[in-house]
Tab-separated table of C-alpha atoms in Angstrom:
chain	number	residue	atom	x	y	z
A	15	MET	CA	60.057	26.283	79.766
A	16	VAL	CA	60.329	23.421	82.247
A	17	ASP	CA	63.335	21.111	81.864
A	18	ALA	CA	63.131	19.132	85.139
A	19	VAL	CA	60.869	18.470	88.118
A	20	VAL	CA	62.262	18.207	91.650
A	21	PHE	CA	60.146	16.532	94.325
A	22	ASP	CA	60.301	16.787	98.080
A	23	LEU	CA	59.746	13.463	99.854
A	24	ASP	CA	58.161	14.023	103.265
A	25	GLY	CA	54.623	15.306	102.946
A	26	VAL	CA	54.589	15.014	99.141
A	27	LEU	CA	55.200	11.319	98.460
A	28	VAL	CA	55.199	9.929	101.994
A	29	ASP	CA	52.873	11.133	104.758
A	30	SER	CA	55.766	11.105	107.180
A	31	GLU	CA	55.358	14.472	108.878
A	32	PRO	CA	52.949	13.035	111.493
A	33	VAL	CA	55.391	10.137	112.021
A	34	TRP	CA	58.330	12.514	112.457
A	35	GLU	CA	56.288	14.572	114.907
A	36	ARG	CA	55.248	11.515	116.911
A	37	VAL	CA	58.774	10.068	117.041
A	38	ARG	CA	60.559	13.313	117.897
A	39	ARG	CA	57.918	14.448	120.383
A	40	ARG	CA	58.135	11.099	122.188
A	41	TYR	CA	61.928	11.296	122.188
A	42	VAL	CA	61.934	14.834	123.605
A	43	ASP	CA	59.367	13.970	126.277
A	44	THR	CA	61.085	10.768	127.410
A	45	SER	CA	64.473	12.514	127.457
A	46	GLY	CA	63.272	15.265	129.772
A	47	GLY	CA	63.032	17.990	127.137
A	48	ARG	CA	60.240	20.513	126.540
A	49	TRP	CA	58.268	20.175	123.294
A	50	GLN	CA	56.834	23.571	122.307
A	51	PRO	CA	53.602	24.343	120.396
A	52	ASP	CA	55.557	25.539	117.344
A	53	THR	CA	58.290	22.889	117.460
A	54	GLN	CA	57.021	20.725	114.584
A	55	ARG	CA	56.561	23.724	112.279
A	56	ARG	CA	60.090	24.902	113.044
A	57	LEU	CA	61.555	21.450	112.427
A	58	MET	CA	59.970	20.983	108.992
A	59	GLY	CA	62.663	21.385	106.349
A	60	MET	CA	65.639	21.375	108.726
A	61	SER	CA	68.544	19.085	107.919
A	62	THR	CA	69.342	16.234	110.298
A	63	GLY	CA	72.130	18.149	112.017
A	64	GLU	CA	69.965	21.246	112.367
A	65	TRP	CA	66.969	19.517	113.932
A	66	ALA	CA	69.182	17.404	116.207
A	67	ARG	CA	70.811	20.568	117.563
A	68	TYR	CA	67.374	22.154	117.927
A	69	LEU	CA	66.139	19.219	120.023
A	70	GLY	CA	69.179	19.785	122.222
A	71	GLU	CA	68.014	23.371	122.705
A	72	LEU	CA	64.697	21.964	123.932
A	73	GLY	CA	66.536	20.258	126.776
A	74	VAL	CA	67.354	16.851	125.300
A	75	PRO	CA	70.712	15.689	126.738
A	76	GLY	CA	73.537	14.253	124.660
A	77	SER	CA	75.350	15.258	121.500
A	78	ALA	CA	73.554	16.210	118.300
A	79	GLU	CA	75.050	13.122	116.674
A	80	GLN	CA	73.556	10.819	119.326
A	81	ILE	CA	70.178	12.559	119.175
A	82	ALA	CA	70.103	12.174	115.386
A	83	THR	CA	71.069	8.496	115.565
A	84	ASP	CA	68.384	7.710	118.145
A	85	VAL	CA	65.617	9.490	116.223
A	86	VAL	CA	66.574	8.112	112.798
A	87	ASP	CA	66.744	4.587	114.236
A	88	ALA	CA	63.223	5.056	115.596
A	89	MET	CA	62.021	6.380	112.210
A	90	ALA	CA	63.574	3.408	110.409
A	91	ARG	CA	61.677	1.044	112.700
A	92	GLU	CA	58.440	2.899	111.909
A	93	TYR	CA	59.137	2.666	108.157
A	94	GLN	CA	59.908	-1.054	108.399
A	95	GLN	CA	56.555	-1.651	110.063
A	96	SER	CA	54.575	0.437	107.555
A	97	LEU	CA	55.685	3.122	105.109
A	98	PRO	CA	52.943	5.811	105.046
A	99	VAL	CA	52.784	6.269	101.265
A	100	ILE	CA	50.432	9.039	100.154
A	101	ASP	CA	47.640	7.591	98.020
A	102	GLY	CA	48.405	7.944	94.330
A	103	ALA	CA	51.871	9.453	94.813
A	104	PRO	CA	53.899	6.661	93.150
A	105	GLU	CA	51.621	6.757	90.109
A	106	VAL	CA	52.049	10.532	89.832
A	107	VAL	CA	55.842	10.200	89.931
A	108	ARG	CA	55.776	7.553	87.205
A	109	ARG	CA	53.570	9.732	85.009
A	110	ILE	CA	55.653	12.891	85.470
A	111	ALA	CA	58.852	10.897	84.841
A	112	GLY	CA	57.534	10.181	81.361
A	113	HIS	CA	57.774	13.892	80.538
A	114	TRP	CA	60.677	15.383	82.525
A	115	PRO	CA	63.878	14.288	84.288
A	116	LEU	CA	63.264	13.986	88.025
A	117	GLY	CA	65.251	15.031	91.064
A	118	LEU	CA	64.525	14.768	94.775
A	119	ALA	CA	65.542	17.230	97.500
A	120	SER	CA	64.628	15.945	100.947
A	121	SER	CA	65.310	16.891	104.532
A	122	SER	CA	65.256	13.213	105.452
A	123	PRO	CA	68.529	11.399	106.142
A	124	ARG	CA	69.954	9.468	103.195
A	125	ARG	CA	69.117	6.185	104.929
A	126	LEU	CA	65.389	6.993	105.050
A	127	ILE	CA	65.292	8.420	101.515
A	128	ASP	CA	66.713	5.214	100.094
A	129	VAL	CA	64.340	3.006	102.097
A	130	ALA	CA	61.277	5.044	101.096
A	131	LEU	CA	62.065	5.169	97.368
A	132	ALA	CA	62.960	1.480	97.235
A	133	THR	CA	59.764	0.500	99.050
A	134	MET	CA	57.682	2.507	96.550
A	135	GLY	CA	59.638	1.140	93.583
A	136	LEU	CA	60.699	4.627	92.481
A	137	THR	CA	64.470	4.577	92.938
A	138	GLU	CA	65.331	4.254	89.248
A	139	LEU	CA	63.015	7.096	88.205
A	140	PHE	CA	65.044	9.773	90.000
A	141	ARG	CA	68.222	10.851	88.227
A	142	VAL	CA	69.368	12.766	91.305
A	143	THR	CA	68.419	12.373	94.971
A	144	LEU	CA	69.823	14.543	97.718
A	145	SER	CA	69.512	14.813	101.480
A	146	THR	CA	70.007	18.186	103.133
A	147	GLU	CA	72.644	16.356	105.199
A	148	GLU	CA	74.764	16.587	102.044
A	149	VAL	CA	74.720	20.391	101.673
A	150	PRO	CA	75.820	23.139	104.089
A	151	ARG	CA	72.330	24.385	104.968
A	152	GLY	CA	68.889	22.826	105.141
A	153	LYS	CA	65.613	24.356	104.037
A	154	PRO	CA	64.585	27.236	103.874
A	155	ALA	CA	68.074	27.954	102.495
A	156	PRO	CA	68.252	27.179	98.751
A	157	ASP	CA	71.296	24.872	98.983
A	158	ALA	CA	69.513	21.559	98.380
A	159	TYR	CA	67.545	22.718	95.354
A	160	LEU	CA	70.537	24.470	93.815
A	161	ALA	CA	72.624	21.321	94.230
A	162	VAL	CA	69.966	19.106	92.642
A	163	ALA	CA	69.616	21.459	89.666
A	164	GLN	CA	73.383	21.506	89.205
A	165	ARG	CA	73.608	17.711	89.282
A	166	LEU	CA	70.732	17.447	86.808
A	167	GLY	CA	72.545	19.879	84.532
A	168	VAL	CA	69.491	22.140	84.375
A	169	PRO	CA	69.312	25.845	85.337
A	170	ALA	CA	67.320	26.222	88.550
A	171	ASP	CA	64.932	28.695	86.929
A	172	ARG	CA	63.921	25.971	84.464
A	173	CYS	CA	62.995	23.526	87.221
A	174	VAL	CA	59.664	23.096	88.978
A	175	ALA	CA	59.757	22.042	92.627
A	176	VAL	CA	56.950	20.130	94.327
A	177	GLU	CA	56.756	20.971	98.030
A	178	ASP	CA	54.404	20.737	100.989
A	179	SER	CA	55.959	22.845	103.766
A	180	SER	CA	56.536	26.564	104.191
A	181	ASN	CA	60.285	26.092	104.601
A	182	GLY	CA	60.382	23.855	101.547
A	183	VAL	CA	58.534	26.398	99.414
A	184	ARG	CA	60.874	29.141	100.624
A	185	SER	CA	63.894	26.978	99.811
A	186	ALA	CA	62.849	26.175	96.251
A	187	ALA	CA	61.733	29.739	95.547
A	188	ALA	CA	65.041	31.094	96.875
A	189	ALA	CA	66.803	28.788	94.409
A	190	GLY	CA	64.834	30.420	91.601
A	191	MET	CA	62.510	27.501	90.920
A	192	ARG	CA	58.802	27.720	90.287
A	193	VAL	CA	57.014	25.915	93.090
A	194	VAL	CA	53.927	23.736	93.063
A	195	ALA	CA	52.770	23.616	96.681
A	196	ILE	CA	50.689	20.754	98.058
A	197	PRO	CA	50.260	21.669	101.739
A	198	HIS	CA	49.496	19.014	104.332
A	199	GLY	CA	46.097	19.493	105.923
A	200	SER	CA	47.615	19.557	109.409
A	201	TYR	CA	50.404	21.981	108.508
A	202	PRO	CA	49.020	24.803	106.307
A	203	LEU	CA	51.397	27.126	104.504
A	204	ASP	CA	52.387	30.400	106.098
A	205	PRO	CA	51.003	33.375	104.123
A	206	ASP	CA	54.417	34.419	102.801
A	207	ALA	CA	55.156	30.897	101.566
A	208	GLU	CA	51.784	30.616	99.865
A	209	GLN	CA	52.530	33.825	97.967
A	210	LEU	CA	55.801	32.309	96.724
A	211	ALA	CA	54.069	29.283	95.209
A	212	ALA	CA	53.172	29.390	91.533
A	213	VAL	CA	50.356	26.896	92.076
A	214	VAL	CA	48.704	25.480	95.200
A	215	LEU	CA	47.070	22.068	94.789
A	216	PRO	CA	44.871	20.149	97.250
A	217	HIS	CA	46.474	16.726	96.650
A	218	VAL	CA	49.462	15.208	94.875
A	219	THR	CA	47.124	13.430	92.451
A	220	ASP	CA	46.184	16.870	91.117
A	221	LEU	CA	49.755	17.214	89.838
A	222	THR	CA	49.562	16.630	86.085
A	223	GLU	CA	51.472	17.453	82.939
A	224	ALA	CA	49.333	20.604	82.736
A	225	THR	CA	49.860	21.849	86.294
A	226	VAL	CA	53.625	21.282	86.355
A	227	PRO	CA	54.516	24.167	84.005
A	228	ALA	CA	51.870	26.489	85.393
A	229	ALA	CA	53.002	29.683	87.081
A	230	ARG	CA	51.131	32.183	89.213
A	231	SER	CA	49.601	35.095	87.355
A	232	PRO	CA	50.965	38.452	88.593
A	233	ARG	CA	48.775	40.429	90.957
A	234	ILE	CA	47.565	43.936	90.183
A	235	GLN	CA	48.707	45.990	93.165
A	236	GLU	CA	46.960	49.241	92.359
A	237	ILE	CA	44.886	50.835	89.623
A	238	SER	CA	43.621	54.362	89.080
A	239	TRP	CA	42.675	56.449	86.059
A	240	GLY	CA	45.473	56.123	83.523
A	241	ARG	CA	47.839	54.094	85.724
A	242	MET	CA	48.296	50.508	86.925
A	243	THR	CA	50.955	48.869	89.108
A	244	VAL	CA	51.550	45.134	88.620
A	245	ASP	CA	53.747	42.759	90.641
A	246	GLY	CA	57.072	42.347	88.891
A	247	LEU	CA	56.097	44.559	85.959
A	248	GLY	CA	55.926	48.015	87.485
A	249	GLU	CA	53.664	50.825	86.285
A	250	GLY	CA	51.852	51.305	83.010
A	251	LYS	CA	48.577	52.373	81.446
A	252	ASP	CA	47.253	49.116	79.980
A	253	PHE	CA	48.465	45.582	80.655
A	254	LYS	CA	48.248	42.105	79.179
A	255	LEU	CA	48.708	39.585	82.039
A	256	TYR	CA	49.053	35.810	82.047
A	257	PRO	CA	50.537	32.960	84.144
A	258	GLY	CA	54.158	33.711	84.894
A	259	GLY	CA	54.200	37.310	83.744
A	260	GLY	CA	52.782	39.876	81.395
A	261	ARG	CA	53.637	43.080	79.538
A	262	PRO	CA	52.221	46.474	78.595
A	263	TRP	CA	49.297	46.112	76.214
A	264	ASP	CA	49.691	48.153	73.033
A	265	TRP	CA	46.410	48.241	71.137
A	266	ALA	CA	48.233	49.234	67.937
A	267	GLU	CA	49.723	45.745	67.669
A	268	THR	CA	46.395	44.335	66.510
A	269	GLY	CA	44.607	47.501	65.427
A	270	THR	CA	42.180	47.285	68.337
A	271	ARG	CA	39.800	50.226	68.822
A	272	HIS	CA	36.977	50.903	71.256
A	273	GLU	CA	34.600	49.546	68.602
A	274	PRO	CA	34.310	46.654	67.781
A	275	GLY	CA	36.694	46.181	70.699
A	276	ILE	CA	39.068	43.475	71.902
A	277	GLN	CA	40.077	41.140	69.053
A	278	PRO	CA	40.881	37.402	69.073
A	279	ALA	CA	44.505	38.346	68.338
A	280	ASP	CA	44.582	40.282	71.625
A	281	VAL	CA	43.852	37.181	73.704
A	282	GLU	CA	45.925	34.594	71.824
A	283	GLU	CA	49.023	35.417	73.889
A	284	LEU	CA	47.114	34.780	77.119
A	285	LEU	CA	46.278	31.238	76.056
A	286	ALA	CA	49.765	30.617	74.676
A	287	ASN	CA	51.121	31.343	78.164
A	288	GLY	CA	48.847	28.869	79.902
A	289	ALA	CA	45.750	30.883	80.862
A	290	THR	CA	42.755	28.607	81.324
A	291	ARG	CA	40.442	31.461	82.292
A	292	VAL	CA	40.330	35.037	80.999
A	293	VAL	CA	39.165	38.358	82.452
A	294	LEU	CA	38.627	41.271	80.044
A	295	SER	CA	38.163	44.834	81.253
A	296	GLU	CA	35.892	47.285	79.427
A	297	GLY	CA	37.573	50.378	80.886
A	298	PHE	CA	36.314	52.377	83.857
A	299	ASP	CA	33.389	53.785	81.869
A	300	GLY	CA	32.649	50.661	79.861
A	301	ARG	CA	33.622	52.188	76.508
A	302	LEU	CA	35.973	49.395	75.426
A	303	ARG	CA	33.924	46.650	73.817
A	304	VAL	CA	34.699	42.986	73.286
A	305	ASP	CA	34.250	41.767	69.720
A	306	PRO	CA	31.755	38.853	69.632
A	307	ALA	CA	34.351	37.000	67.548
A	308	THR	CA	36.650	37.087	70.580
A	309	LEU	CA	34.034	35.506	72.812
A	310	ARG	CA	33.449	32.776	70.226
A	311	PHE	CA	37.214	32.248	69.923
A	312	LEU	CA	37.485	31.627	73.677
A	313	GLN	CA	34.342	29.529	73.931
A	314	GLU	CA	35.516	27.262	71.097
A	315	ARG	CA	38.633	26.576	73.169
A	316	ALA	CA	36.650	25.891	76.353
A	317	VAL	CA	38.173	28.946	78.045
A	318	GLU	CA	35.873	30.613	80.558
A	319	VAL	CA	35.741	34.384	80.104
A	320	GLN	CA	34.430	37.218	82.284
A	321	VAL	CA	33.905	40.750	80.981
A	322	ALA	CA	33.544	43.628	83.439
A	323	ARG	CA	34.356	47.270	83.982
A	324	THR	CA	37.941	47.783	85.038
A	325	ASP	CA	37.507	48.089	88.800
A	326	GLU	CA	35.374	44.936	88.946
A	327	ALA	CA	37.640	43.123	86.484
A	328	VAL	CA	40.728	43.819	88.617
A	329	GLU	CA	39.048	42.534	91.774
A	330	LEU	CA	37.924	39.360	90.008
A	331	TYR	CA	41.295	38.783	88.350
A	332	ASN	CA	43.250	39.162	91.609
A	333	SER	CA	41.005	36.679	93.386
A	334	LEU	CA	41.491	34.148	90.584
A	335	ALA	CA	45.253	34.739	90.295
A	336	ALA	CA	45.732	33.435	93.835
A	337	ARG	CA	44.501	29.968	92.906
A	338	GLU	CA	44.478	29.295	89.152
A	339	PRO	CA	46.232	30.197	85.860
A	340	VAL	CA	44.243	33.227	84.743
A	341	GLY	CA	44.967	35.790	82.039
A	342	GLY	CA	43.576	39.265	81.509
A	343	LEU	CA	43.526	42.450	79.453
A	344	PHE	CA	43.262	45.663	81.474
A	345	HIS	CA	42.511	49.193	80.270
A	346	SER	CA	42.913	51.972	82.842
A	347	THR	CA	40.894	54.771	81.240
A	348	CYS	CA	37.491	55.213	79.542
């Protein structure tokens, strides 16, 4: 269950990452520092104090406080000239606010958060807004997301976070939140961060009431005759998998047999847990059938279904699980 949605600001609602990079790079260069190829990636998600100290390590003279003041002043001037709002982002926030309480956890200074939200007309829609300046550690530490959840009065594991950066995804996941990742085209997610995301979307306008509660379907790590290993679920013989989890599949629950095969009752749980596509395995030897009534049941609900022998079904399911809410029934013998 989802009880709240927590947005990041930079890169999700405002296309500010290129502005931050331009401003900080210019500041480092004109101050006699040395901007490195990985500097922008490292800075993403850091709190103001953290990135100011990091710029000092690059050779920028002066105290962290002075560095932060200079850079934030330059950012404020950029925002006053033109706030780089991501197309469609304000409309998405307004729509999501009609369904869940909203929070915001941003690495931007409080001054810039307030300016950005006011300019977009979104200030009143967020019950809680927080800058990582206001917690001990910035992203990827979980402090900001934990604090927002606490102030919302919602357990962190019942919040969905919307993030764009690797450090942001790591932060929200470490807090126990499910994460919808919307990576910036210029700053793709690191592989480990992508694996932490429940859903990866191409653009913020793809964030809907349906995609918010979605969770990644668990990956099948290994399968052999009579045994399967599934992420987060361990080992078993047969499994029923769906977005956000799964469990061992006991045929006796529905009276399923090899003939006529998988019943509509076997797949109902997959759809109830958000699967929009289904993969059904016939066993390694193809002896487990699928009742035609089951195929009709899925087709009537506009759910795409693939039926294949177990080895092929596992390969297909794993490829789908990386990018969409898929469910599956897997039999590891006959």
